[in-house]
Structure formats: structure tokens, C-alpha cells
Amino acid sequence: MISDLFQNSEKPFIYLGKGFTSEGLPLFAEPNEILTTNRRSEVRKILEEIQNRVSKGERAAGWISYEAGDLFLNPKTEEVHCQDPLLWFGIFPKYKILSEKEILELESAYTDLGYSSKIHAEIDPEKYKETILKIQNFLYQGDVYQVNFTFPLEIDFNGSLGKLFFELRKKQPVPYEAWIHTGKQSDIIEKDVLSFSPELFWERISNEIRTVPMKGTRPRGKNPEEDRKFKVELSGSEKDRAENLMITDLLRNDLGMISVPGSVHVSKLFSVEEYPTLFQMTSEIRSKLNSNIQWMDTLSALFPGGSITGAPKKRSVEIIKSLESPRGIYTGGIFYLEPNREISSIAIRTLEFSGSSFGNKKGRMGLGSGITIGSVPELEWEECWSKAKFLNDSQNSFYLFTTMLCRRGRVYFLEDHKDRLKTSAIELGFVWNNKSWEIYIQEIIDKVDAKSSYRVKIILSQNGEFRAEVSELQLGPKTGKILLSKTKMDQDFSLLYHKTSVREVYSEGYKQAISNGYLDMIYTNGECYVTEGSIHSIFIFLKGEWITPSIDQGLLPGIARKYWIRKLKAKEAKISLENLSQASKIILVNSLRGIRRIDGINFE
């Protein structure tokens, strides 16, 4: 199934929205070859290789970073070796078009997963204002007419990127959405690019080309009346029209370098497009390309895009370089190429994550706006943040749950499960209602066969709604080996101390462990002290006493853990890997499965 490929971090994959394909439906592809580089001197060679492969019938998709644009603006610049790839493309002979039903099936694969994120800007309003005033000095001196100034949002992320992607595509439905996963490559850091760009860079079919620059923004209103007000305001704004016209003229000139004389024309001017969180002003320029124009010629003429640099382009880019940190993929381009057709988006509203697909990841998303002489710093700041609303509104998506044993019509440790779930609900801002809990539990007990044993998973949504998953209990072996994970858990991550759906590391680790014949995967924290298993608490017998990791090491206050601390008179303490290897006995405990004895330890 495609959902399995989406969740396989080893292999690269490419998902592109309906705006990229001639079929008008999303595309999914598994590249059989990857072309990428961090070195400026190799970029042109790789781009020419991509062009050559596509001309012979293959397809290619990927990204070109904003910094790669320097190759076209300053061809003689010395070698640069960047930390991140300047480009990344997958080559593939075929792809799969996804129906709406298949998209829903993909989304459903992430239903039981969750994520949590924290977002902060690298710049504060005062520093932002200072920078805008610097740019306006360049404008007053006549260096430029407009500069697109941007800054990054830093994202601390835990959980499922798949869940995040499908949450964000609801908040920001656009034709040029994309999810590109690079997979694990020996010399390149694993990356995920989640793009929700509304902006078409260009589309070429045979020798016809169009580009649709986006300049001018207003937020959506709180009600229909305010909505209409903001739309009319944007449509008639002299400042936004001036910004849009500057970039439209710039792109007319760019296209003129590669087009049949007289064919360049503005087919739409100052159109206002509606999105769930924003209104955006766009224009459209079309032309007929000269007969000998290839992809590399179009890149040389248009990249980087005028709407995210300024006018004149070259001087704007120089000013941007003096004021900003590297943008990376943000404001570069995402591309899909096939014989006689190429299409690209400007990589705005684009999130870039580095690191493993599971667990903690560092990400970023750029924000920016076009700065002119008439720009008011406070309003530009507000405009930037309005472009992040779709992300800010989706910082967390998870549920709380507890899994209980129901045997002979009785739920074991019921009050302990209730107390833990209630405590988590209160701490994390979930609605909790004692009466609803009691009614729901009784309904489950009344429905199950009193002679059988069941696994009962109770799920609590943020709005206080309960739901349950009930299945017959499968216990598994009572004795076996454990696998020690290489993954280090961050004991400062608050959700480790609550049972939530933000546990992709645990669920993937457990799958890996049991598929290889182990009872569970065991984790350590950043200080290399043992914490817990994917689904068990751990106890060791060392020097005549039972010991279990203390809660502050970064672990769940397990229901069975609480019971067995009393039963064994166990001590809570730090457990080192040396302690683990020296222990004469090791047990795993779980309120559903009871005790499981360990007879061996292996390392991942």
C-alpha cells in the first residue's frame, strides 16, 4: 500500500498536488535515482543532466534552493559548499495518480498518530523594524524599488509528520501542495519538505509559458462583512497594486529574454484569490517561447522568482544577502518535469524538517513580504504573521488514551487509569467530565462477554469526547529478549510523562522489536540512562534490590509500574547501561500483559 511507503523512512518519495499534473489529481512517485549536491560547482551539471533525462522520456521532481539562484545571477562566483543541498531531484520512469478515495485512505493511516510543536521567530518586532528602515534607506537612495525581506520561524517538532501534513492541507488547501521525503542517504541529512504554496512560478506546455506572481496580502475576516471589507481593501490598495505591478513588469522583462518578440502579454492584472486564512493579489503573464528554449534557459531567465526577491532583481538579491541568513528551500522552487511540460511553484508556506522521520525534529518555515518606500514596519510584521496562521492554528494535534484489561466483566486498575488520564487532561487543557467517564466505562462493561478477556483502549479528545477500541486480548510470550534502541529520548519533552498519541517513536520501535522476535524496544535518555520500553515499564534486580527508572528520567508513570513498586518494594533511581548489563534479573511490566521476564539484551 502507498500508506506503507509514506511511513517508510528509508526510501525517498515524492507527493505533488493536483496543480502539478496534467490529470488535475495528486501524484505519487518513488524515485529510482536521486540527483543532489551541496556544491555550487556541481549544480549546473546536475540541472543539465535532469534536462537531458527528461528529454529522453523520464520524469523528474524535486526542489532548487533559493541560494542556487546565485548561479544564474552571478555565474563567475567562486565555489561554495553549503550545509544543505542546493538542489534535490528524484528521477522516475512512472508515477501513480491518486484518487480522492486514495488520499482519504492515506490520511486515515495517520488517524491514531499525533504531534506537538513549538514555534518561535528568530527576530523580534524591534529588530524587524530596524531592518525594514535599513531597506527603506536603500529605496530612498534609488538602489531598488522593492525588496522582499524574509525571516525564518524555527519549529521544535515531536511526532508524526504525516499527521502534520494532512492537518495542514485542510487548513491551507492549495493546488501546489507537496511532500518530498529524501529518505536515508549516507552523505545527506534526511529531509522532509512539506509545501503548501499557493503560488505558481511557471508552467510551460510545449512552447507556451505562463507565470503568476503573487504580491499583496490581507487576512480573512472574522465574519462575512469583515471578509468583504478586506477583499475590497486589497483590490483597491494603491500600495499593493504598485508592488504587484513592479513584479509583473520584472517578470515581463524576464520572459522577454526567452520569448518570441511581441508575444509577452499580461493576461490578468490585480486578481484577488481567496484562501482559508488569506486574500492574495496575483497577476498572470503569458508568452510564446523561442523555438530553441530549454528548461535551463528558462531557469537562467526566471530563477529566483521576482516575487520573492524584488526589483531590480540582482541588486535586491545582494541586499537580501546582506540582511538575511540563508533561506534554503524557502522561496526557491519545487518542480515537476516531463517531456514537453514543466511546472514549478514558488516554495512559500513551505516547512523544511531535518533529521529522522520519527521523534524529535528541527524544522523551519520562512515568512516575508515586499518592502517599498510606503511600507509601515508594524503592518508588514502583521502581514508576515498572517501568512503563518495556518501553521499557528495547527501547532498540536493529539489525543490522550489509556489501555486497560477487562476480564470477566471487570476492568483492572480502573481507578488508577482514571486518575492518570484525568491528571493528564487537566495539565494539558483537555475537557474532563467524571460522569461521562463513568457512563462510558459502564457501557463498555455491559457490552463485552463476561467470560472473555479484552484489551480496552479509551481515547479522550481535547473537547472531552470519549471513544473506545475493544479487542480480544492477545498476551504473547512471557519470556524473551529485549532490543536496546539507539534513539535518545529528550527528558525535557513534557509529553513523555503523559500517554498521548505523540508516540510514533515508541510504536515504530515496538513494531521493529516484535518483528525481529523481541518482547520490546528499550530506550535511554540523553544522559544514557534507561527510561522505559515502547509498551512496558522496566525493573532490574541488582545487588539484592529491585530498581526501576525514576520518573524524572523521562518516562510514563505506568499503572503496572506503580503496582510493582509497592509489590517488590522497588527503589526509583537512575539505571545506567552498565547497571542493566550487571542485573541478575530483568522484568517488564504492563497493566495489560502483567510480568514478562527477560533472558537477553541486544543492541539496535
PDB file of C-alpha atoms in Angstrom, residues 89-298:
ATOM      1  CA  PHE A  89      15.667  15.774  -7.606  1.00  0.00           C
ATOM      2  CA  GLY A  90      14.242  12.315  -7.959  1.00  0.00           C
ATOM      3  CA  ILE A  91      14.211  10.626 -11.387  1.00  0.00           C
ATOM      4  CA  PHE A  92      11.417   8.163 -12.155  1.00  0.00           C
ATOM      5  CA  PRO A  93      10.029   6.495 -15.300  1.00  0.00           C
ATOM      6  CA  LYS A  94       6.462   6.297 -13.984  1.00  0.00           C
ATOM      7  CA  TYR A  95       4.221   7.567 -11.234  1.00  0.00           C
ATOM      8  CA  LYS A  96       0.828   6.928  -9.703  1.00  0.00           C
ATOM      9  CA  ILE A  97      -2.083   9.348  -9.891  1.00  0.00           C
ATOM     10  CA  LEU A  98      -4.048   9.341  -6.634  1.00  0.00           C
ATOM     11  CA  SER A  99      -7.829   9.474  -6.487  1.00  0.00           C
ATOM     12  CA  GLU A 100      -9.693  11.320  -3.735  1.00  0.00           C
ATOM     13  CA  LYS A 101     -10.521   7.946  -2.194  1.00  0.00           C
ATOM     14  CA  GLU A 102      -6.811   7.011  -2.075  1.00  0.00           C
ATOM     15  CA  ILE A 103      -5.966  10.370  -0.472  1.00  0.00           C
ATOM     16  CA  LEU A 104      -8.534   9.677   2.254  1.00  0.00           C
ATOM     17  CA  GLU A 105      -7.032   6.209   2.777  1.00  0.00           C
ATOM     18  CA  LEU A 106      -3.589   7.792   3.138  1.00  0.00           C
ATOM     19  CA  GLU A 107      -4.910  10.272   5.673  1.00  0.00           C
ATOM     20  CA  SER A 108      -6.605   7.507   7.653  1.00  0.00           C
ATOM     21  CA  ALA A 109      -3.216   5.797   8.142  1.00  0.00           C
ATOM     22  CA  TYR A 110      -2.293   8.706  10.454  1.00  0.00           C
ATOM     23  CA  THR A 111      -5.554   8.823  12.434  1.00  0.00           C
ATOM     24  CA  ASP A 112      -4.029   7.296  15.561  1.00  0.00           C
ATOM     25  CA  LEU A 113      -0.827   9.318  15.394  1.00  0.00           C
ATOM     26  CA  GLY A 114      -0.225  12.780  16.807  1.00  0.00           C
ATOM     27  CA  TYR A 115       2.278  15.585  17.022  1.00  0.00           C
ATOM     28  CA  SER A 116       3.260  18.544  19.170  1.00  0.00           C
ATOM     29  CA  SER A 117       5.267  21.575  18.094  1.00  0.00           C
ATOM     30  CA  LYS A 118       6.613  24.877  19.374  1.00  0.00           C
ATOM     31  CA  ILE A 119       7.209  27.782  17.006  1.00  0.00           C
ATOM     32  CA  HIS A 120       9.319  30.884  17.529  1.00  0.00           C
ATOM     33  CA  ALA A 121      10.757  33.603  15.304  1.00  0.00           C
ATOM     34  CA  GLU A 122      14.471  34.326  15.102  1.00  0.00           C
ATOM     35  CA  ILE A 123      13.711  38.048  15.019  1.00  0.00           C
ATOM     36  CA  ASP A 124      11.673  40.277  17.324  1.00  0.00           C
ATOM     37  CA  PRO A 125       9.465  43.233  16.241  1.00  0.00           C
ATOM     38  CA  GLU A 126      12.122  45.833  17.153  1.00  0.00           C
ATOM     39  CA  LYS A 127      14.905  44.145  15.187  1.00  0.00           C
ATOM     40  CA  TYR A 128      12.452  43.621  12.318  1.00  0.00           C
ATOM     41  CA  LYS A 129      11.616  47.344  12.285  1.00  0.00           C
ATOM     42  CA  GLU A 130      15.306  48.276  12.263  1.00  0.00           C
ATOM     43  CA  THR A 131      15.850  46.042   9.226  1.00  0.00           C
ATOM     44  CA  ILE A 132      12.878  47.497   7.342  1.00  0.00           C
ATOM     45  CA  LEU A 133      14.240  51.009   7.924  1.00  0.00           C
ATOM     46  CA  LYS A 134      17.615  49.883   6.521  1.00  0.00           C
ATOM     47  CA  ILE A 135      15.858  48.559   3.412  1.00  0.00           C
ATOM     48  CA  GLN A 136      13.959  51.840   3.031  1.00  0.00           C
ATOM     49  CA  ASN A 137      17.280  53.695   3.060  1.00  0.00           C
ATOM     50  CA  PHE A 138      18.302  51.654   0.009  1.00  0.00           C
ATOM     51  CA  LEU A 139      14.956  52.545  -1.561  1.00  0.00           C
ATOM     52  CA  TYR A 140      15.391  56.288  -0.901  1.00  0.00           C
ATOM     53  CA  GLN A 141      18.873  56.140  -2.410  1.00  0.00           C
ATOM     54  CA  GLY A 142      17.402  54.669  -5.606  1.00  0.00           C
ATOM     55  CA  ASP A 143      19.219  51.313  -5.396  1.00  0.00           C
ATOM     56  CA  VAL A 144      15.967  49.366  -5.741  1.00  0.00           C
ATOM     57  CA  TYR A 145      12.191  49.844  -5.997  1.00  0.00           C
ATOM     58  CA  GLN A 146      11.213  46.893  -3.808  1.00  0.00           C
ATOM     59  CA  VAL A 147      12.947  44.275  -1.639  1.00  0.00           C
ATOM     60  CA  ASN A 148      11.318  41.092  -0.400  1.00  0.00           C
ATOM     61  CA  PHE A 149      12.571  40.706   3.169  1.00  0.00           C
ATOM     62  CA  THR A 150      12.059  37.379   4.967  1.00  0.00           C
ATOM     63  CA  PHE A 151      12.866  35.741   8.298  1.00  0.00           C
ATOM     64  CA  PRO A 152      12.634  32.118   9.484  1.00  0.00           C
ATOM     65  CA  LEU A 153      10.343  30.553  12.043  1.00  0.00           C
ATOM     66  CA  GLU A 154      12.088  27.810  14.000  1.00  0.00           C
ATOM     67  CA  ILE A 155       9.972  24.719  14.744  1.00  0.00           C
ATOM     68  CA  ASP A 156      10.633  22.207  17.530  1.00  0.00           C
ATOM     69  CA  PHE A 157       8.583  19.201  16.463  1.00  0.00           C
ATOM     70  CA  ASN A 158       7.741  15.858  18.026  1.00  0.00           C
ATOM     71  CA  GLY A 159       5.562  13.192  16.458  1.00  0.00           C
ATOM     72  CA  SER A 160       4.200  12.317  13.043  1.00  0.00           C
ATOM     73  CA  LEU A 161       4.983  14.478  10.010  1.00  0.00           C
ATOM     74  CA  GLY A 162       2.272  12.591   8.143  1.00  0.00           C
ATOM     75  CA  LYS A 163      -0.310  13.729  10.668  1.00  0.00           C
ATOM     76  CA  LEU A 164       1.006  17.288  10.356  1.00  0.00           C
ATOM     77  CA  PHE A 165       0.868  17.184   6.546  1.00  0.00           C
ATOM     78  CA  PHE A 166      -2.752  16.079   6.417  1.00  0.00           C
ATOM     79  CA  GLU A 167      -3.763  18.574   9.123  1.00  0.00           C
ATOM     80  CA  LEU A 168      -2.117  21.461   7.267  1.00  0.00           C
ATOM     81  CA  ARG A 169      -3.559  20.564   3.866  1.00  0.00           C
ATOM     82  CA  LYS A 170      -7.004  21.028   5.433  1.00  0.00           C
ATOM     83  CA  LYS A 171      -6.045  24.451   6.779  1.00  0.00           C
ATOM     84  CA  GLN A 172      -4.222  25.553   3.621  1.00  0.00           C
ATOM     85  CA  PRO A 173      -5.807  23.770   0.611  1.00  0.00           C
ATOM     86  CA  VAL A 174      -3.750  24.764  -2.434  1.00  0.00           C
ATOM     87  CA  PRO A 175      -3.113  23.149  -5.826  1.00  0.00           C
ATOM     88  CA  TYR A 176       0.676  23.196  -5.404  1.00  0.00           C
ATOM     89  CA  GLU A 177       0.972  21.227  -2.176  1.00  0.00           C
ATOM     90  CA  ALA A 178       3.948  18.882  -1.937  1.00  0.00           C
ATOM     91  CA  TRP A 179       5.611  16.423   0.419  1.00  0.00           C
ATOM     92  CA  ILE A 180       9.121  15.385  -0.555  1.00  0.00           C
ATOM     93  CA  HIS A 181      10.936  12.882   1.649  1.00  0.00           C
ATOM     94  CA  THR A 182      14.599  12.330   0.818  1.00  0.00           C
ATOM     95  CA  GLY A 183      14.959   9.013   2.641  1.00  0.00           C
ATOM     96  CA  LYS A 184      18.183   7.896   4.252  1.00  0.00           C
ATOM     97  CA  GLN A 185      21.296   8.592   2.209  1.00  0.00           C
ATOM     98  CA  SER A 186      24.791   8.034   3.539  1.00  0.00           C
ATOM     99  CA  ASP A 187      26.151  11.523   2.908  1.00  0.00           C
ATOM    100  CA  ILE A 188      22.992  13.691   3.072  1.00  0.00           C
ATOM    101  CA  ILE A 189      20.921  14.595   6.146  1.00  0.00           C
ATOM    102  CA  GLU A 190      17.435  13.122   5.907  1.00  0.00           C
ATOM    103  CA  LYS A 191      14.915  15.846   4.992  1.00  0.00           C
ATOM    104  CA  ASP A 192      11.184  16.292   4.668  1.00  0.00           C
ATOM    105  CA  VAL A 193       9.758  19.223   2.723  1.00  0.00           C
ATOM    106  CA  LEU A 194       6.071  19.971   3.315  1.00  0.00           C
ATOM    107  CA  SER A 195       4.912  22.726   0.989  1.00  0.00           C
ATOM    108  CA  PHE A 196       1.534  24.465   0.891  1.00  0.00           C
ATOM    109  CA  SER A 197       2.392  27.089  -1.680  1.00  0.00           C
ATOM    110  CA  PRO A 198      -0.457  28.897  -3.424  1.00  0.00           C
ATOM    111  CA  GLU A 199       1.925  30.475  -5.946  1.00  0.00           C
ATOM    112  CA  LEU A 200       2.608  29.111  -9.411  1.00  0.00           C
ATOM    113  CA  PHE A 201       6.120  30.046 -10.521  1.00  0.00           C
ATOM    114  CA  TRP A 202       5.705  28.997 -14.110  1.00  0.00           C
ATOM    115  CA  GLU A 203       4.041  26.394 -16.270  1.00  0.00           C
ATOM    116  CA  ARG A 204       5.316  25.529 -19.739  1.00  0.00           C
ATOM    117  CA  ILE A 205       3.437  23.310 -22.177  1.00  0.00           C
ATOM    118  CA  SER A 206       5.336  22.874 -25.441  1.00  0.00           C
ATOM    119  CA  ASN A 207       6.401  26.455 -26.267  1.00  0.00           C
ATOM    120  CA  GLU A 208       3.634  28.245 -24.307  1.00  0.00           C
ATOM    121  CA  ILE A 209       4.557  29.570 -20.870  1.00  0.00           C
ATOM    122  CA  ARG A 210       2.742  31.441 -18.119  1.00  0.00           C
ATOM    123  CA  THR A 211       3.842  32.801 -14.749  1.00  0.00           C
ATOM    124  CA  VAL A 212       1.593  34.027 -11.928  1.00  0.00           C
ATOM    125  CA  PRO A 213       3.390  36.320  -9.444  1.00  0.00           C
ATOM    126  CA  MET A 214       1.690  36.830  -6.077  1.00  0.00           C
ATOM    127  CA  LYS A 215       2.069  40.193  -4.349  1.00  0.00           C
ATOM    128  CA  GLY A 216      -0.426  41.753  -1.960  1.00  0.00           C
ATOM    129  CA  THR A 217      -1.986  40.142   1.130  1.00  0.00           C
ATOM    130  CA  ARG A 218      -4.887  40.626   3.526  1.00  0.00           C
ATOM    131  CA  PRO A 219      -6.149  38.300   6.276  1.00  0.00           C
ATOM    132  CA  ARG A 220      -9.586  36.718   6.073  1.00  0.00           C
ATOM    133  CA  GLY A 221     -12.238  38.434   8.168  1.00  0.00           C
ATOM    134  CA  LYS A 222     -13.926  37.151  11.305  1.00  0.00           C
ATOM    135  CA  ASN A 223     -17.329  37.385   9.585  1.00  0.00           C
ATOM    136  CA  PRO A 224     -18.674  37.848   6.007  1.00  0.00           C
ATOM    137  CA  GLU A 225     -18.866  41.625   6.369  1.00  0.00           C
ATOM    138  CA  GLU A 226     -15.238  41.949   7.510  1.00  0.00           C
ATOM    139  CA  ASP A 227     -14.235  39.432   4.830  1.00  0.00           C
ATOM    140  CA  ARG A 228     -15.748  41.614   2.092  1.00  0.00           C
ATOM    141  CA  LYS A 229     -14.111  44.702   3.580  1.00  0.00           C
ATOM    142  CA  PHE A 230     -10.602  43.157   3.487  1.00  0.00           C
ATOM    143  CA  LYS A 231     -11.093  41.850  -0.048  1.00  0.00           C
ATOM    144  CA  VAL A 232     -12.227  45.236  -1.370  1.00  0.00           C
ATOM    145  CA  GLU A 233      -9.411  46.930   0.545  1.00  0.00           C
ATOM    146  CA  LEU A 234      -6.790  44.681  -1.078  1.00  0.00           C
ATOM    147  CA  SER A 235      -8.302  45.030  -4.525  1.00  0.00           C
ATOM    148  CA  GLY A 236      -8.162  48.825  -4.365  1.00  0.00           C
ATOM    149  CA  SER A 237      -4.908  49.250  -2.420  1.00  0.00           C
ATOM    150  CA  GLU A 238      -2.519  51.552  -4.303  1.00  0.00           C
ATOM    151  CA  LYS A 239       0.457  50.205  -2.333  1.00  0.00           C
ATOM    152  CA  ASP A 240      -0.345  46.556  -3.114  1.00  0.00           C
ATOM    153  CA  ARG A 241      -1.096  47.325  -6.760  1.00  0.00           C
ATOM    154  CA  ALA A 242       2.212  49.155  -7.046  1.00  0.00           C
ATOM    155  CA  GLU A 243       4.087  46.179  -5.507  1.00  0.00           C
ATOM    156  CA  ASN A 244       2.286  43.754  -7.788  1.00  0.00           C
ATOM    157  CA  LEU A 245       2.893  45.870 -10.886  1.00  0.00           C
ATOM    158  CA  MET A 246       6.628  46.181 -10.159  1.00  0.00           C
ATOM    159  CA  ILE A 247       7.000  42.406 -10.043  1.00  0.00           C
ATOM    160  CA  THR A 248       4.706  41.896 -13.036  1.00  0.00           C
ATOM    161  CA  ASP A 249       6.930  44.242 -15.066  1.00  0.00           C
ATOM    162  CA  LEU A 250      10.046  42.445 -13.817  1.00  0.00           C
ATOM    163  CA  LEU A 251       8.671  39.094 -14.962  1.00  0.00           C
ATOM    164  CA  ARG A 252       7.592  40.554 -18.327  1.00  0.00           C
ATOM    165  CA  ASN A 253      11.222  41.571 -18.815  1.00  0.00           C
ATOM    166  CA  ASP A 254      12.498  38.150 -17.651  1.00  0.00           C
ATOM    167  CA  LEU A 255      10.194  36.342 -20.059  1.00  0.00           C
ATOM    168  CA  GLY A 256      11.133  38.733 -22.841  1.00  0.00           C
ATOM    169  CA  MET A 257      14.682  37.317 -22.812  1.00  0.00           C
ATOM    170  CA  ILE A 258      13.461  33.861 -23.917  1.00  0.00           C
ATOM    171  CA  SER A 259      10.224  34.619 -25.785  1.00  0.00           C
ATOM    172  CA  VAL A 260       9.177  35.377 -29.347  1.00  0.00           C
ATOM    173  CA  PRO A 261       9.261  39.184 -29.733  1.00  0.00           C
ATOM    174  CA  GLY A 262       5.812  40.687 -29.171  1.00  0.00           C
ATOM    175  CA  SER A 263       4.348  37.543 -27.572  1.00  0.00           C
ATOM    176  CA  VAL A 264       4.765  38.608 -23.916  1.00  0.00           C
ATOM    177  CA  HIS A 265       1.485  39.941 -22.548  1.00  0.00           C
ATOM    178  CA  VAL A 266      -0.288  40.391 -19.198  1.00  0.00           C
ATOM    179  CA  SER A 267      -3.394  38.205 -19.360  1.00  0.00           C
ATOM    180  CA  LYS A 268      -4.626  39.051 -15.820  1.00  0.00           C
ATOM    181  CA  LEU A 269      -3.795  42.025 -13.631  1.00  0.00           C
ATOM    182  CA  PHE A 270      -4.567  42.509  -9.915  1.00  0.00           C
ATOM    183  CA  SER A 271      -6.768  39.434  -9.453  1.00  0.00           C
ATOM    184  CA  VAL A 272      -7.681  38.645  -5.816  1.00  0.00           C
ATOM    185  CA  GLU A 273      -7.600  34.957  -4.864  1.00  0.00           C
ATOM    186  CA  GLU A 274      -9.293  33.565  -1.754  1.00  0.00           C
ATOM    187  CA  TYR A 275      -7.670  31.085   0.634  1.00  0.00           C
ATOM    188  CA  PRO A 276      -8.943  29.904   4.044  1.00  0.00           C
ATOM    189  CA  THR A 277      -6.717  32.308   6.004  1.00  0.00           C
ATOM    190  CA  LEU A 278      -5.767  34.951   3.401  1.00  0.00           C
ATOM    191  CA  PHE A 279      -6.632  37.020   0.352  1.00  0.00           C
ATOM    192  CA  GLN A 280      -3.768  37.230  -2.184  1.00  0.00           C
ATOM    193  CA  MET A 281      -3.351  39.521  -5.182  1.00  0.00           C
ATOM    194  CA  THR A 282      -1.960  37.879  -8.336  1.00  0.00           C
ATOM    195  CA  SER A 283      -1.318  38.765 -11.964  1.00  0.00           C
ATOM    196  CA  GLU A 284      -0.605  36.465 -14.915  1.00  0.00           C
ATOM    197  CA  ILE A 285       1.919  36.928 -17.715  1.00  0.00           C
ATOM    198  CA  ARG A 286       1.979  34.686 -20.798  1.00  0.00           C
ATOM    199  CA  SER A 287       4.265  34.343 -23.797  1.00  0.00           C
ATOM    200  CA  LYS A 288       5.411  32.054 -26.594  1.00  0.00           C
ATOM    201  CA  LEU A 289       8.973  30.763 -26.138  1.00  0.00           C
ATOM    202  CA  ASN A 290      11.619  30.864 -28.828  1.00  0.00           C
ATOM    203  CA  SER A 291      11.994  27.522 -30.611  1.00  0.00           C
ATOM    204  CA  ASN A 292      15.383  26.660 -29.079  1.00  0.00           C
ATOM    205  CA  ILE A 293      14.480  27.374 -25.416  1.00  0.00           C
ATOM    206  CA  GLN A 294      15.024  24.545 -22.938  1.00  0.00           C
ATOM    207  CA  TRP A 295      14.491  24.207 -19.184  1.00  0.00           C
ATOM    208  CA  MET A 296      17.968  25.540 -18.346  1.00  0.00           C
ATOM    209  CA  ASP A 297      17.286  28.672 -20.414  1.00  0.00           C
ATOM    210  CA  THR A 298      14.037  29.275 -18.541  1.00  0.00           C
TER     211      THR A 298
END
